[in-house]
Each structure stands twice: as structure tokens, then as C-alpha cells.
Backbone as a ProteinNet text record, in pm:
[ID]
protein_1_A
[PRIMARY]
XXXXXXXXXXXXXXXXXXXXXXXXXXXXXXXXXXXXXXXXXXXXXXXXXXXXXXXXXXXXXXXXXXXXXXXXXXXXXXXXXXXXXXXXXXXXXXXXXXXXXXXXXXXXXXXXXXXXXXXXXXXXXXXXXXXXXXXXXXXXXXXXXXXXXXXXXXXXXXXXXXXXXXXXXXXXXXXXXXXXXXXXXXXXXXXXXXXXXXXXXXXXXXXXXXXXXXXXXXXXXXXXXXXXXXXXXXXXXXXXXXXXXXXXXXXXXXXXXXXXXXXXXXXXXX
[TERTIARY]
-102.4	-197.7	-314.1	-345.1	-468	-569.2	-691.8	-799	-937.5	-996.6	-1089.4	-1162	-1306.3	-1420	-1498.9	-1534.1	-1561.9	-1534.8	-1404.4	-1346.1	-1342	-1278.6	-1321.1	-1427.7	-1574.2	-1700.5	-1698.6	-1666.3	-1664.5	-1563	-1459.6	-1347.7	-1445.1	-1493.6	-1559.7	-1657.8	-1733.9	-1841.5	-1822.5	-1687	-1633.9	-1583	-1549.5	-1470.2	-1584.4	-1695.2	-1789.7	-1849.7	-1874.8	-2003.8	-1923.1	-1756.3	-1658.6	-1679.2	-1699.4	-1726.5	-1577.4	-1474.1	-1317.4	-1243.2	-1107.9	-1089	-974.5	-903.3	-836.1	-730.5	-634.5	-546	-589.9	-695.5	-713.1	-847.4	-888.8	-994.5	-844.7	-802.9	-702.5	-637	-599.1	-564.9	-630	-771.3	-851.6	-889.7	-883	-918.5	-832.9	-639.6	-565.4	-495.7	-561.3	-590.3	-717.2	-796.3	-920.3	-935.9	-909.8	-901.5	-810.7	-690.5	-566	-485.6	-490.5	-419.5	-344.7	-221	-87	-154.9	-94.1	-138.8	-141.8	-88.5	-87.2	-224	-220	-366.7	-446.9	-484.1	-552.2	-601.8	-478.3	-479.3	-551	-491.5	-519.3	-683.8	-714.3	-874.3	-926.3	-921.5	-937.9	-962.4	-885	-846.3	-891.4	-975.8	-1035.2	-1185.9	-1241.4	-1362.3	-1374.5	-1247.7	-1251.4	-1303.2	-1260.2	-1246.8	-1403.4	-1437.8	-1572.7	-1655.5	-1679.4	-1722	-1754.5	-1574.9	-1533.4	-1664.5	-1681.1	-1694.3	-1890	-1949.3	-2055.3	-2085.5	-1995.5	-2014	-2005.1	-1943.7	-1883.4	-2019.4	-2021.7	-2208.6	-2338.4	-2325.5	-2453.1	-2449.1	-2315.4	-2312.8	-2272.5	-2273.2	-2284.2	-2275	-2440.5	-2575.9	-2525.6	-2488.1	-2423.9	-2523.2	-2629.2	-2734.4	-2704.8	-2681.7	-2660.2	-2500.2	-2439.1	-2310.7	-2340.9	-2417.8	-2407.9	-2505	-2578.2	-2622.1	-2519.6	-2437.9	-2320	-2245.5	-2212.6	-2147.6	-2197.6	-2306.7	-2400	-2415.8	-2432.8	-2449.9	-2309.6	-2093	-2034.7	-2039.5	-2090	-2025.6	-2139.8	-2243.9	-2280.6	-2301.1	-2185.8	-2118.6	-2056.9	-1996.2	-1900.6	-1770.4	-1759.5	-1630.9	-1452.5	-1420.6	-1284.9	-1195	-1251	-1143.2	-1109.6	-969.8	-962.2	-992.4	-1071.8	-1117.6	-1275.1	-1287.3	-1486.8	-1513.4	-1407.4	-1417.4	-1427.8	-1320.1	-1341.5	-1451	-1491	-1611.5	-1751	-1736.2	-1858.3	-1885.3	-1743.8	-1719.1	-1771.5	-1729.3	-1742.6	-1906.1	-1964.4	-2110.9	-2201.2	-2147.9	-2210	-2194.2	-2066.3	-2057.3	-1903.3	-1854.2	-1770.7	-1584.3	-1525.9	-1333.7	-1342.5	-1265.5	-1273.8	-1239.9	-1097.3	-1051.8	-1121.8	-1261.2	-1322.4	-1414.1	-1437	-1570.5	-1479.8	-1320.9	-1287.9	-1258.1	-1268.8	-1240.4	-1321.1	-1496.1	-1591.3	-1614.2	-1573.4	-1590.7	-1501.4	-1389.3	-1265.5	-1344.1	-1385.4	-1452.6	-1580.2	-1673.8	-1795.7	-1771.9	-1652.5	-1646.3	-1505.9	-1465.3	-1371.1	-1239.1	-1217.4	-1048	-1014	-969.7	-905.6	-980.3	-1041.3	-1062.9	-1005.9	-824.9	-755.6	-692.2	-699.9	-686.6	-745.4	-709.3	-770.7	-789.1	-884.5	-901.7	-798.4	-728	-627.8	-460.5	-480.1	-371.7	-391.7	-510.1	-522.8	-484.6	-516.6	-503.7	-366	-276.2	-124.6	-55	-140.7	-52.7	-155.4	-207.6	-298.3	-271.8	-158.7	-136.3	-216.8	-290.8	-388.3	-520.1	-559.9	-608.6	-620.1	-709.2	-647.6	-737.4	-865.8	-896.7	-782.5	-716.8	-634.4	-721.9	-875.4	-926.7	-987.6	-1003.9	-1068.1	-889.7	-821.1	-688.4	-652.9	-637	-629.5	-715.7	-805	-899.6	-896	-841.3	-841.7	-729.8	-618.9	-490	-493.9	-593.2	-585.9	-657	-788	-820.8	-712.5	-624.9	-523.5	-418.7	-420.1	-335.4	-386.1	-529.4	-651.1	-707.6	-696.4	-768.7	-670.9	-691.3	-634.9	-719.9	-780.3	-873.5	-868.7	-841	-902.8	-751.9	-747.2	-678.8	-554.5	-432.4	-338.1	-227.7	-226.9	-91.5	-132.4	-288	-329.2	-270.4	-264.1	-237.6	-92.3	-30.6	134	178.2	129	155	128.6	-23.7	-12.2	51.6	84.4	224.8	365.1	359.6	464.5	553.6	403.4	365.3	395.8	382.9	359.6	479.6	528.4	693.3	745.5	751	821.3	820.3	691.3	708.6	736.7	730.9	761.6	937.5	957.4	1136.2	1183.4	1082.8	1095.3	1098.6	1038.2	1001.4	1093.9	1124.3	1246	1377.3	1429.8	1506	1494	1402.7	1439.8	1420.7	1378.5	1420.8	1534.4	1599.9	1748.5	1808.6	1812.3	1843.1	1851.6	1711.5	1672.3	1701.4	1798.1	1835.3	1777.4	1594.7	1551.9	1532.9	1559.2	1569.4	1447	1390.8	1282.5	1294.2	1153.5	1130.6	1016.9	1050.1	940.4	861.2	756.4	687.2	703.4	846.2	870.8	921.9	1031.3	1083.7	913.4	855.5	741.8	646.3	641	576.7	670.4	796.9	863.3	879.2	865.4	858.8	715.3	576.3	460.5	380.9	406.1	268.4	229.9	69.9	-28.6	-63.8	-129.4	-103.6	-67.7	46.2	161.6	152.3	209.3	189.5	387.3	356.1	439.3	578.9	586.7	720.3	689.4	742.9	688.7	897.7	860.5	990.1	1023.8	1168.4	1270.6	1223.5	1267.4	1258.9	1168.6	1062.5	923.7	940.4	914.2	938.2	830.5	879.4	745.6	759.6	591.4	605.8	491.2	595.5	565.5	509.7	399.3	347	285.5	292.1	269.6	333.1	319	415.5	360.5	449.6	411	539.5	473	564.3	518	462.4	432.1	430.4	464.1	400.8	361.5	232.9	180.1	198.8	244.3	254.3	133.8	61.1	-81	23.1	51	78.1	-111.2	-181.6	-300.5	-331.9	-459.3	-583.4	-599.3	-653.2	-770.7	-851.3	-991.7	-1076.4	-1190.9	-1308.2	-1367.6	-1391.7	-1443	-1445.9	-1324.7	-1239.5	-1130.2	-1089.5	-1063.8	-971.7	-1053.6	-1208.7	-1298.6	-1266.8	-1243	-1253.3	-1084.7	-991.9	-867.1	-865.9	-904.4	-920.7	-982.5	-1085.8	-1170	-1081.6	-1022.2	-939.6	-798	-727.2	-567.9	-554.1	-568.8	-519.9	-594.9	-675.8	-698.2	-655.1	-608.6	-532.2	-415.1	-321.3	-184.8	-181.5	-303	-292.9	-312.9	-452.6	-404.4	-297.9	-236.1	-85	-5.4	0.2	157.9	134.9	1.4	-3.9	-27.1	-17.5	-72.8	94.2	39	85.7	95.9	125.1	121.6	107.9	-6.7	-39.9	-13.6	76.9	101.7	51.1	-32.3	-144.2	-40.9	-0.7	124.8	90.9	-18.7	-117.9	-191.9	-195	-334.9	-427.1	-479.2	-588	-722.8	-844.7	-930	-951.3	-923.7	-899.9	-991.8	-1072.7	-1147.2	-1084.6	-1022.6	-955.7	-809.8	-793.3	-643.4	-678.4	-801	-864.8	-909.5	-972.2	-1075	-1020	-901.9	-788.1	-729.5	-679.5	-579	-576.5	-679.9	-706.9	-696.4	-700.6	-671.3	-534.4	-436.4	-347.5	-297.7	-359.8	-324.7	-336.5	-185.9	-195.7	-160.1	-248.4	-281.8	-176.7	-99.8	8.1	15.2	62.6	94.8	222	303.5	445.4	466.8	626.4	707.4	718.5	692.8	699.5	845.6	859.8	1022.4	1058.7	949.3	927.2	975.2	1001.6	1064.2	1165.4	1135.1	1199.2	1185.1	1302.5	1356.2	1355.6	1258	1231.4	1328.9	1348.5	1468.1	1646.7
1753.6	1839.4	1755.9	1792.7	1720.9	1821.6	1800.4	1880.4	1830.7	1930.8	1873	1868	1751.6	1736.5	1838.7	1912.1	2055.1	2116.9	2136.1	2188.8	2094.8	1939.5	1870.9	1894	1912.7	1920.8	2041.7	2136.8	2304.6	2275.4	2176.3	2220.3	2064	2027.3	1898.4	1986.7	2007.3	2136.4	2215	2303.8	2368.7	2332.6	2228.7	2147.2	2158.5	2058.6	1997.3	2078.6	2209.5	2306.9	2403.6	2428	2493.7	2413.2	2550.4	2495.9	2562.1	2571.7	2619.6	2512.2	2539.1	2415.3	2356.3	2279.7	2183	2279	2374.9	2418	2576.4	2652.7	2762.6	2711.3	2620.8	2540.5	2503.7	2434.7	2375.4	2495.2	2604.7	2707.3	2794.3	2808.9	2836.2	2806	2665.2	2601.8	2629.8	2597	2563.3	2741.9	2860.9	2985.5	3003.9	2958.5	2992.6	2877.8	2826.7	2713.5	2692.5	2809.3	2778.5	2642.3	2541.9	2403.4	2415.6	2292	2312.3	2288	2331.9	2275.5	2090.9	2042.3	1905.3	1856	1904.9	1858.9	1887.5	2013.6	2053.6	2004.6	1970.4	1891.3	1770.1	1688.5	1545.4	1518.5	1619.8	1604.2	1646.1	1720.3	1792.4	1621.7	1535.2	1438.9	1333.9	1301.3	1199	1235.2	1373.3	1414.2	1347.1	1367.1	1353.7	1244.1	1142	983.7	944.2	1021.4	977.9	1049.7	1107.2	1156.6	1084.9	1016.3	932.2	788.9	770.5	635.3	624.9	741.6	816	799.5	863.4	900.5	756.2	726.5	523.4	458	473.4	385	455.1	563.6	646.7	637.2	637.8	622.3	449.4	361.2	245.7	164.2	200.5	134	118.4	66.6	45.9	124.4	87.5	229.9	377.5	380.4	508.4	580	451.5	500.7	500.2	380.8	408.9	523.1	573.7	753.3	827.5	827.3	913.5	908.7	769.5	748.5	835.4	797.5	838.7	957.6	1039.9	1231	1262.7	1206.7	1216.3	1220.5	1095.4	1028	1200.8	1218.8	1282.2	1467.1	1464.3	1579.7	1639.7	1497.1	1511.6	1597.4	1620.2	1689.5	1643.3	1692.3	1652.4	1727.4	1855.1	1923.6	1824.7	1816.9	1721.1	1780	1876	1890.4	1810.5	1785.5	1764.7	1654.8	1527.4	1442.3	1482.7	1587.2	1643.4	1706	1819.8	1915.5	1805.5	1711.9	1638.8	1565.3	1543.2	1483.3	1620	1665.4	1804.2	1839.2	1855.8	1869.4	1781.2	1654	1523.7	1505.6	1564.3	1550.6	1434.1	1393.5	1337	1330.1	1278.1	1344.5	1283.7	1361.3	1338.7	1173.8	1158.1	1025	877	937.1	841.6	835	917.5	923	847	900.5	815.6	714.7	629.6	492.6	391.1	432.2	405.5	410.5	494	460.3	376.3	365.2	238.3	104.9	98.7	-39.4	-87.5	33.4	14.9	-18.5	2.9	-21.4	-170.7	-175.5	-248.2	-323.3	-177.6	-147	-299	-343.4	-483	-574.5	-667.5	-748.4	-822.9	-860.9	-885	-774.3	-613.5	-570.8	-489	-450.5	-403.5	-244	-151.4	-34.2	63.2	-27.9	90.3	44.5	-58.2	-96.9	30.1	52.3	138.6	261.4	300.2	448.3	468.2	341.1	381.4	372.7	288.7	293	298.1	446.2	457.1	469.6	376.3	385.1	249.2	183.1	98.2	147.3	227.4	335.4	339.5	325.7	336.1	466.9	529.3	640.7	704.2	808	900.6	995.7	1070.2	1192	1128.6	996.4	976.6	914.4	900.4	882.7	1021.9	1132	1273.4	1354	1257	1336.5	1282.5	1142.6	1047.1	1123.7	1156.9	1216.9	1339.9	1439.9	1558.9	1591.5	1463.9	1395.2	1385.3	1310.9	1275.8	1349.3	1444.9	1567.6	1703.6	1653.5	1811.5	1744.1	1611.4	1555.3	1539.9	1624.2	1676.3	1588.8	1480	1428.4	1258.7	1196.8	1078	1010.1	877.3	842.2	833.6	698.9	674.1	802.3	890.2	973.3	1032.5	1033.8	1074.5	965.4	832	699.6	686.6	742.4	761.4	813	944.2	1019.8	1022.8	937.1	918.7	798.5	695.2	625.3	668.5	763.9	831.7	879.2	965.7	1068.9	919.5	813.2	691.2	710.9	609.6	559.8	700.6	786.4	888.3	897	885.5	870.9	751.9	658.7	532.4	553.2	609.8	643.5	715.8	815	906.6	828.4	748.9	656.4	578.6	473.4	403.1	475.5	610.4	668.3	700.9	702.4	807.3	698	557	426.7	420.2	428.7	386.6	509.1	607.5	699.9	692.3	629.9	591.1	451.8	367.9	259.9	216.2	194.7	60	5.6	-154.7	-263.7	-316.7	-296.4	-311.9	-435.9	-489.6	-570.2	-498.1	-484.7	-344.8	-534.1	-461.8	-588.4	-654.3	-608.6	-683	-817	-798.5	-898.8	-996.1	-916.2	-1029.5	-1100.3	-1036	-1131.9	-1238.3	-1224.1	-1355.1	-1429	-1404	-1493.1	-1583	-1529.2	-1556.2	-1560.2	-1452.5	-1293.6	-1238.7	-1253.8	-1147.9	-1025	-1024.4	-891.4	-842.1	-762.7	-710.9	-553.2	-470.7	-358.3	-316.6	-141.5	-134	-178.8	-184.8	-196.5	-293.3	-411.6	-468.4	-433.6	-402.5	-398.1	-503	-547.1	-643	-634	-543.6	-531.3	-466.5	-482.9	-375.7	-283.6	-176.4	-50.8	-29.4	91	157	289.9	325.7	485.4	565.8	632.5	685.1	546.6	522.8	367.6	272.2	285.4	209.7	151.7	-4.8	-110.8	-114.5	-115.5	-139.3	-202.8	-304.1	-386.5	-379.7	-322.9	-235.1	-98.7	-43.2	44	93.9	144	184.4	315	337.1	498.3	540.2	616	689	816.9	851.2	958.7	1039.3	1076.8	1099.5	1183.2	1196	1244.4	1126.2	1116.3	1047.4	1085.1	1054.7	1110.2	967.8	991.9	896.2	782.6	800.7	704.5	609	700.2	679.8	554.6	558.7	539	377.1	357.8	232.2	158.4	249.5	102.4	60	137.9	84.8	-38.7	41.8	-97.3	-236.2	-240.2	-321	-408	-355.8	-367.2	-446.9	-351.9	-373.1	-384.9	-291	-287.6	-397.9	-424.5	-516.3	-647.6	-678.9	-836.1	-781.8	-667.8	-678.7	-678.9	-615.1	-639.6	-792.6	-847	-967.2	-1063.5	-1054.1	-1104.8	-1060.9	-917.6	-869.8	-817.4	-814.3	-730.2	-568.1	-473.7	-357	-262.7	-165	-125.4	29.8	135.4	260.6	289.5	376.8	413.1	551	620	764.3	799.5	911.4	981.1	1120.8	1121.2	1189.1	1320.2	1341.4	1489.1	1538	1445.2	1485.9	1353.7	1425.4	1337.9	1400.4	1340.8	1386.5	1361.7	1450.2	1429.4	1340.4	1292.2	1167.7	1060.7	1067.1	897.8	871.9	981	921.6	849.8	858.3	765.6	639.8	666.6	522.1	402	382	226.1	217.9	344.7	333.7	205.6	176.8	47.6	-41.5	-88.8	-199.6	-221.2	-111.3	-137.1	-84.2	11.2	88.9	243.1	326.9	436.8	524.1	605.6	734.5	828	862.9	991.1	1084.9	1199.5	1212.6	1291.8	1225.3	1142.5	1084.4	1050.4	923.3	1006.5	939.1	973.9	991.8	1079.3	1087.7	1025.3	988	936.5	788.5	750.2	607.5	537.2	382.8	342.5	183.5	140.3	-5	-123.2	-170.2	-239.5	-399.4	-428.4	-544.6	-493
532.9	602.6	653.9	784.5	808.9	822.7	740.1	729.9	814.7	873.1	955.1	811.7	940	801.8	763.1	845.2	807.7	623.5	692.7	586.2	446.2	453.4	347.4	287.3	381.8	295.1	208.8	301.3	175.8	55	67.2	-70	-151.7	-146.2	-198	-249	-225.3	-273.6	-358.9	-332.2	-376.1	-508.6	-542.6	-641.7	-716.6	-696.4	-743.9	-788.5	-735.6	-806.9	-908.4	-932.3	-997.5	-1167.8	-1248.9	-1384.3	-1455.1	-1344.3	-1406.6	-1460.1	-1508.5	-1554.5	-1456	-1449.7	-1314.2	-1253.2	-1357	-1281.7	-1261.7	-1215.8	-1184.1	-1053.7	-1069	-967.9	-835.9	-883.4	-768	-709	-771.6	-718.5	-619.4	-702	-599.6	-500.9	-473.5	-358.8	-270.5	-318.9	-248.8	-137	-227.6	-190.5	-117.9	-139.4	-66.8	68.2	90.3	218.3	267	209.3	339.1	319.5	203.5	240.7	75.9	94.1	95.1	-97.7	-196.2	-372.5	-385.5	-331.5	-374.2	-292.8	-175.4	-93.3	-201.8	-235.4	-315.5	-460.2	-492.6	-614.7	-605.2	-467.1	-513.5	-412.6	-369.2	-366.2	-526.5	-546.2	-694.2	-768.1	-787.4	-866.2	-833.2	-698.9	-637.9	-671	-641.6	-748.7	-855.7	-943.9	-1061.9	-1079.4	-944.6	-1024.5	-956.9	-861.8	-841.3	-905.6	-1026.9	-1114.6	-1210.9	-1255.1	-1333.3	-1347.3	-1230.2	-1208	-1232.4	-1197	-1230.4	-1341.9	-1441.1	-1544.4	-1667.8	-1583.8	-1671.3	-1627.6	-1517.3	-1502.7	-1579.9	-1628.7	-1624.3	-1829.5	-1865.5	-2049.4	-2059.7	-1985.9	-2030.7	-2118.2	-2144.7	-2217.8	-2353.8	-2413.4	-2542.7	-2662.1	-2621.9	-2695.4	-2694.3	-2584.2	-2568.3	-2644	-2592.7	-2690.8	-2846.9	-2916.8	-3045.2	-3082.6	-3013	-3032.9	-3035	-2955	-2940.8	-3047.8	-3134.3	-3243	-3353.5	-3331.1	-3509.9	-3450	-3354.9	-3332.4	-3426.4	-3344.1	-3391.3	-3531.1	-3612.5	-3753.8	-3827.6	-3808.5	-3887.1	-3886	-3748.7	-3761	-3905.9	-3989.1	-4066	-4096.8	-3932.5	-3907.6	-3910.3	-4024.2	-3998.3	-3891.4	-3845.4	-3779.1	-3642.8	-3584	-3486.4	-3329.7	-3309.9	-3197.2	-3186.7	-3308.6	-3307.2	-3211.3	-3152	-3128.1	-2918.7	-2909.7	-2792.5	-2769.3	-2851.6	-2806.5	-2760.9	-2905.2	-2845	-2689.3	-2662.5	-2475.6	-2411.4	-2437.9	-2294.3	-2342	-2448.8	-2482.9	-2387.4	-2424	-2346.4	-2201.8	-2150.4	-2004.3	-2001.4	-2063.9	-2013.5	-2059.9	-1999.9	-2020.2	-2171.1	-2231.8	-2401.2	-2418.6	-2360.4	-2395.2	-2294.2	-2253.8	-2203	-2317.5	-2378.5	-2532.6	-2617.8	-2617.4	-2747.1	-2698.8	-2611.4	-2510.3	-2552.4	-2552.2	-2616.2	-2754	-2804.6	-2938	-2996.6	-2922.2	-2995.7	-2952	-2845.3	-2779.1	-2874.5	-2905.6	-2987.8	-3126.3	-3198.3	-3368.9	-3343.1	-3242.7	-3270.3	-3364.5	-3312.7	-3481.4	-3480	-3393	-3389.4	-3288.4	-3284.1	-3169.6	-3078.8	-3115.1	-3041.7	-3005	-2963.4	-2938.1	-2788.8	-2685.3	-2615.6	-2660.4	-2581.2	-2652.7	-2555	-2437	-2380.2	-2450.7	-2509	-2580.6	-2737.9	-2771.7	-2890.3	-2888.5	-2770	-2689.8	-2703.5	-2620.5	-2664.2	-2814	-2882.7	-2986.8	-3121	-3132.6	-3221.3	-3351.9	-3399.7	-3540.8	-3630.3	-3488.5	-3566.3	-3602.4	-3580.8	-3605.9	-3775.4	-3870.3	-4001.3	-4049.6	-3979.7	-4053.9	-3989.8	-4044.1	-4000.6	-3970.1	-4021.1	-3913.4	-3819.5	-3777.1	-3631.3	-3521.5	-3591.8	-3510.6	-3481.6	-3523.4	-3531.3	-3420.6	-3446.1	-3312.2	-3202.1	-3173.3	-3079.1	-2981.1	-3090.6	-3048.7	-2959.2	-3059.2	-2972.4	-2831.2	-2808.7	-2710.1	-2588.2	-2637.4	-2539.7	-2505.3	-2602.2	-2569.4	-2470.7	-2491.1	-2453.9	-2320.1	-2278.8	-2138.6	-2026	-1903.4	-1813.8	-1661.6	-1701.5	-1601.1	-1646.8	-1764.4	-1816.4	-1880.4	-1855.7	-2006.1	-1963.9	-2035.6	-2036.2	-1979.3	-2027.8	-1977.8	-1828.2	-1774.8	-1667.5	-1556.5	-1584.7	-1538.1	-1467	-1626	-1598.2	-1505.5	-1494.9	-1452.3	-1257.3	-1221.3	-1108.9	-1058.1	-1137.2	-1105.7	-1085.3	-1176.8	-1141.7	-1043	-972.9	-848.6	-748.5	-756.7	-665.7	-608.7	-743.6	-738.2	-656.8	-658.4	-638	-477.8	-440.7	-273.3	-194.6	-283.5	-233.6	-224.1	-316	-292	-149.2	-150	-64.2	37	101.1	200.6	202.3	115.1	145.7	170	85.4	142	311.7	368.1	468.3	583.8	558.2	636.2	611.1	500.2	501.6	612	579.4	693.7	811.6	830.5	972.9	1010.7	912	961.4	1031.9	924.9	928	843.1	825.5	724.6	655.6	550.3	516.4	404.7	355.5	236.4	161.7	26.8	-66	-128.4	-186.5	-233.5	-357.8	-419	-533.7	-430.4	-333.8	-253.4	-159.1	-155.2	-90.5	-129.2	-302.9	-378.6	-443.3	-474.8	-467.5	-379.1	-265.7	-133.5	-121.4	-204	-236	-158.2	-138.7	-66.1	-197.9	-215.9	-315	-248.3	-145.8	-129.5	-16.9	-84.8	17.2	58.4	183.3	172.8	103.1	100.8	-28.6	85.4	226.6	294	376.5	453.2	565.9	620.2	744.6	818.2	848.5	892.2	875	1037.8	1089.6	1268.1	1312.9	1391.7	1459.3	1501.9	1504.3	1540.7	1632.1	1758.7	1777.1	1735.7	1691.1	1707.4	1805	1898.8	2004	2067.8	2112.3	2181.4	2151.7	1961.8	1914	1792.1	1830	1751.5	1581.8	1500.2	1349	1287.1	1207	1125.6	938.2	898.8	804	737.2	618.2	622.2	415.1	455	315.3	285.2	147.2	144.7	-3.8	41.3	-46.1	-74.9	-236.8	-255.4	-354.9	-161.6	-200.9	-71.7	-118.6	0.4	117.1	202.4	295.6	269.6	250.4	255.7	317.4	378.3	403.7	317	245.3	154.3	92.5	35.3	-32.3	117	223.2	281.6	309.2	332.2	397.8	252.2	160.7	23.7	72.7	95.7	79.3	262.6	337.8	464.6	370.7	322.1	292.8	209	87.4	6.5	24.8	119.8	117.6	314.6	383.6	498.3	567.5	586.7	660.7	677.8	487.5	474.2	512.7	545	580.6	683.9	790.1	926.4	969.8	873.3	911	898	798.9	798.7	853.2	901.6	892.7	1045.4	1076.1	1242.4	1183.2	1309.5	1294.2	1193.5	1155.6	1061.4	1049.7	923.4	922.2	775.1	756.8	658.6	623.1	502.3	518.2	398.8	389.6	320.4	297.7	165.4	179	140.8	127	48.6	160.7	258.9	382.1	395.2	519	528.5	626.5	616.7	715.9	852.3	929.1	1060.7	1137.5	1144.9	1170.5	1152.6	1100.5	1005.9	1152.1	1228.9	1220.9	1373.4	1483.3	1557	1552	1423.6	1351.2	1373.9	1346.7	1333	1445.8	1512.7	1625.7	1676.2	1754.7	1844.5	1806.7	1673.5	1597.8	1535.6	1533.8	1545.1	1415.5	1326.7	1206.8	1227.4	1230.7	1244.9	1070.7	1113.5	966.4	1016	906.8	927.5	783.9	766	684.5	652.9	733.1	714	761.1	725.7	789.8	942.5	1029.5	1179.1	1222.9	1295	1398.6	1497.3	1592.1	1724.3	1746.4	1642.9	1630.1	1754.3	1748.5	1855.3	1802	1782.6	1749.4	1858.6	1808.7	1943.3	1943	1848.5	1878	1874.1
[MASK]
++++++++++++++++++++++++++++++++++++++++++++++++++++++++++++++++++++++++++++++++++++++++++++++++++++++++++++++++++++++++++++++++++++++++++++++++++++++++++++++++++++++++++++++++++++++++++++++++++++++++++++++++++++++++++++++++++++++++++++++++++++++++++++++++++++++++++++++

């Protein structure tokens, strides 16, 4: 779906000022603004992460966390929600509180604290592993299985995509093949043969199983598209959730087109 900016600003708003919880918010949006649940969702989830990122700069202060510790420790709560309520009290996704508190006492020091997260049987109090757990069972925004899960969502369109080149019998290289060739950074397809679509040439292409959104999209130029254009020439980026209609002008001329799909208009130019 492509959403004007208009409309981005009201469901951004909309998100942001909603004290519901993710799956009756996304609903609402995706009912109240007319656009498709996954659009919906994966703005919903880009909030999240610029929230996220807010919220990671703003509890820091290692002071501030060991307040947070000693509020917890002298709760003296064994029940295993106490470790959540206190996140959502404080403002932030549970298994980002218990993220910090594994980092601040340091169960193991050769340990990392997202290595702990997965395998919290190093963990030796059993009521703060208990609560760590139900953390990770109760956080719908933060944290290892949130991770999985949008890798998941990745891989999944990246399939989609290579399937429907094979279809379209064109010959591609995915970037496991172009980092053994020793390319660092690669986009997820570079084509074997240039294509045009409609009147313009691309020998790339990236697939976002996401939003566009302004922002989102200048960190990923800054980031990723610009070194593949400079290596690879102009290219195609598909925003497989939507994108904001501003965005799909911005690059044209330079030789990176925004879709959100794989295009039909195709034409094999060798």
C-alpha cells in the first residue's frame, strides 16, 4: 500500500497517543485508516522501535538503573509478574528492564546478557529467572523472540522474491553467493542480467518486509542503498508492507526505484 503523508502523520499519532495494547491498536488503525493489517502492523512496530531507542537513551545512566534494581530487590516479591509490572510502571518493554538488570549484576561476565536471555538456566536465583521468563513470554514489543520473529517475517519475503524471479526467469545472485565472492555489503539480490522496469534499468534488488516511512527509509540510503548503487548501479527497493508516497520520486533520478512489489512491466535487456 502506498500511503500518502497525510495519512502516515494521523496513523503515527494515532499509534503514539493509543494507551491499547499492540493487537487491538493495530486493528484499530488498520480499520480506522482504511490500510491493509500488515501496513498497519509494521508501522505499529517501527513506533515501537523509535520509542525503543528513546527509551534505551533516556534509562541509560547506570544510576538510574541501579534505582531501578534496589525499587525491584525491595519489592521482595516472589510472584513472577513483579519483574514485568515494574517495566510497564517505569515506562519500558519488560525484557528491556530485565536486559538491564542481567547487564547491571552480571550473572556471568563472559557472558553476553542476550546470550542470557536465550538461555536463562544460568540464571541461578530461580525467582529472578522466573520472572525474567514470564518477561519474555508477556513482551509483545522487546526481546529475543520479537527478533525471531521479524527475521522470520524477512526470510519469508525474500523467498517470495526469489520465487517469483525464478518464474520470471530472471537469474539472480542472493548475498550468501556475493559475500563469498567478497562483497560486504551486498543487496539481498543483484541480477545476473539488467532488466528494465517500464524505463528504467536495475541490476539490484532489496526486499524490506516493512513500512517506508521517511525516516526509516534516509537511514537505510545512508546505510545500505547508496553503497549498492555505488557498486552495483541503480537498483529496486520493495517495501513489502507500504510505503510513503513521497519516497517513490525522491531516488528516481538517481537511479533507485521504491515499489511495493515485485513489478510486472519487466523487460530483459540482454
Amino acid at each position: 500500500a502506498v500511503v500518502s503523508t497525510q495519512s502516515t502523520g494521523r496513523i503515527f499519532k494515532y499509534i503514539e497517543n493509543s494507551d491499547k495494547d499492540a493487537v487491538t491498536c493495530i486493528k484499530e488503525v488498520s480499520e480506522k485508516f482504511e490500510c491493509p493489517h500488515n501496513t498497519a502492523l509494521a508501522i505499529f512496530m517501527q513506533i515501537v522501535q523509535k520509542k525503543l531507542r528513546k527509551a534505551s537513551y533516556v534509562h541509560s545512566d547506570q544510576r538510574v538503573q541501579s534505582d531501578y534494581w534496589k525499587q525491584f530487590r525491595s519489592q521482595g516479591s516472589s510472584a513472577k509478574e513483579t519483574l514485568h509490572n515494574l517495566a510497564k510502571e517505569i515506562g519500558l518493554p519488560p525484557v528491556m528492564l530485565a536486559k538491564m538488570f542481567i547487564e547491571l549484576n552480571q550473572f556471568d561476565k563472559n557472558l553476553t546478557s542476550t546470550y542470557v536471555l536465550r538461555n536463562l538456566d544460568v540464571i541461578q536465583d530461580k525467582i529472578f529467572r522466573d520472572q525474567v521468563q514470564f518477561c519474555l513470554d508477556n513482551d509483545d514489543q522487546f526481546g529475543p523472540n520479537i527478533d525471531l520473529i521479524k527475521k522470520s517475517i524477512g526470510e519469508e519475503y525474500e523467498l517470495v522474491l526469489k520465487d517469483k524471479l525464478t518464474f520470471m526467469n530472471m537469474p539472480f545472485k542472493d548475498e550468501n553467493i556475493l559475500r563469498e565472492q567478497g562483497y560486504d555489503k551486498t543487496p539481498d539480490l543483484l541480477l545476473t542480467v539488467p532488466v528494465a522496469v517500464g524505463d528504467d534499468i536495475i541490476n539490484w534488488i532489496e526486499s524490506k518486509a516493512s513500512f517506508g516511512d521517511e525516516y526509516t527509509h534516509k537511514q537505510y540510503l545512508r546505510e545500505q542503498y547508496w553503497s549498492y548503487w555505488n557498486r552495483f548501479g541503480p537498483g529496486l527497493v520493495i517495501y513489502w508492507f507500504g510505503f510513503v508516497d513521497e519516497l517513490a520520486g525522491q531516488t528516481l533520478d538517481k537511479g533507485i526505484i521504491i515499489r511495493d512489489h515485485m513489478p510486472t512491466n519487466i523487460t530483459t535487456l540482454l
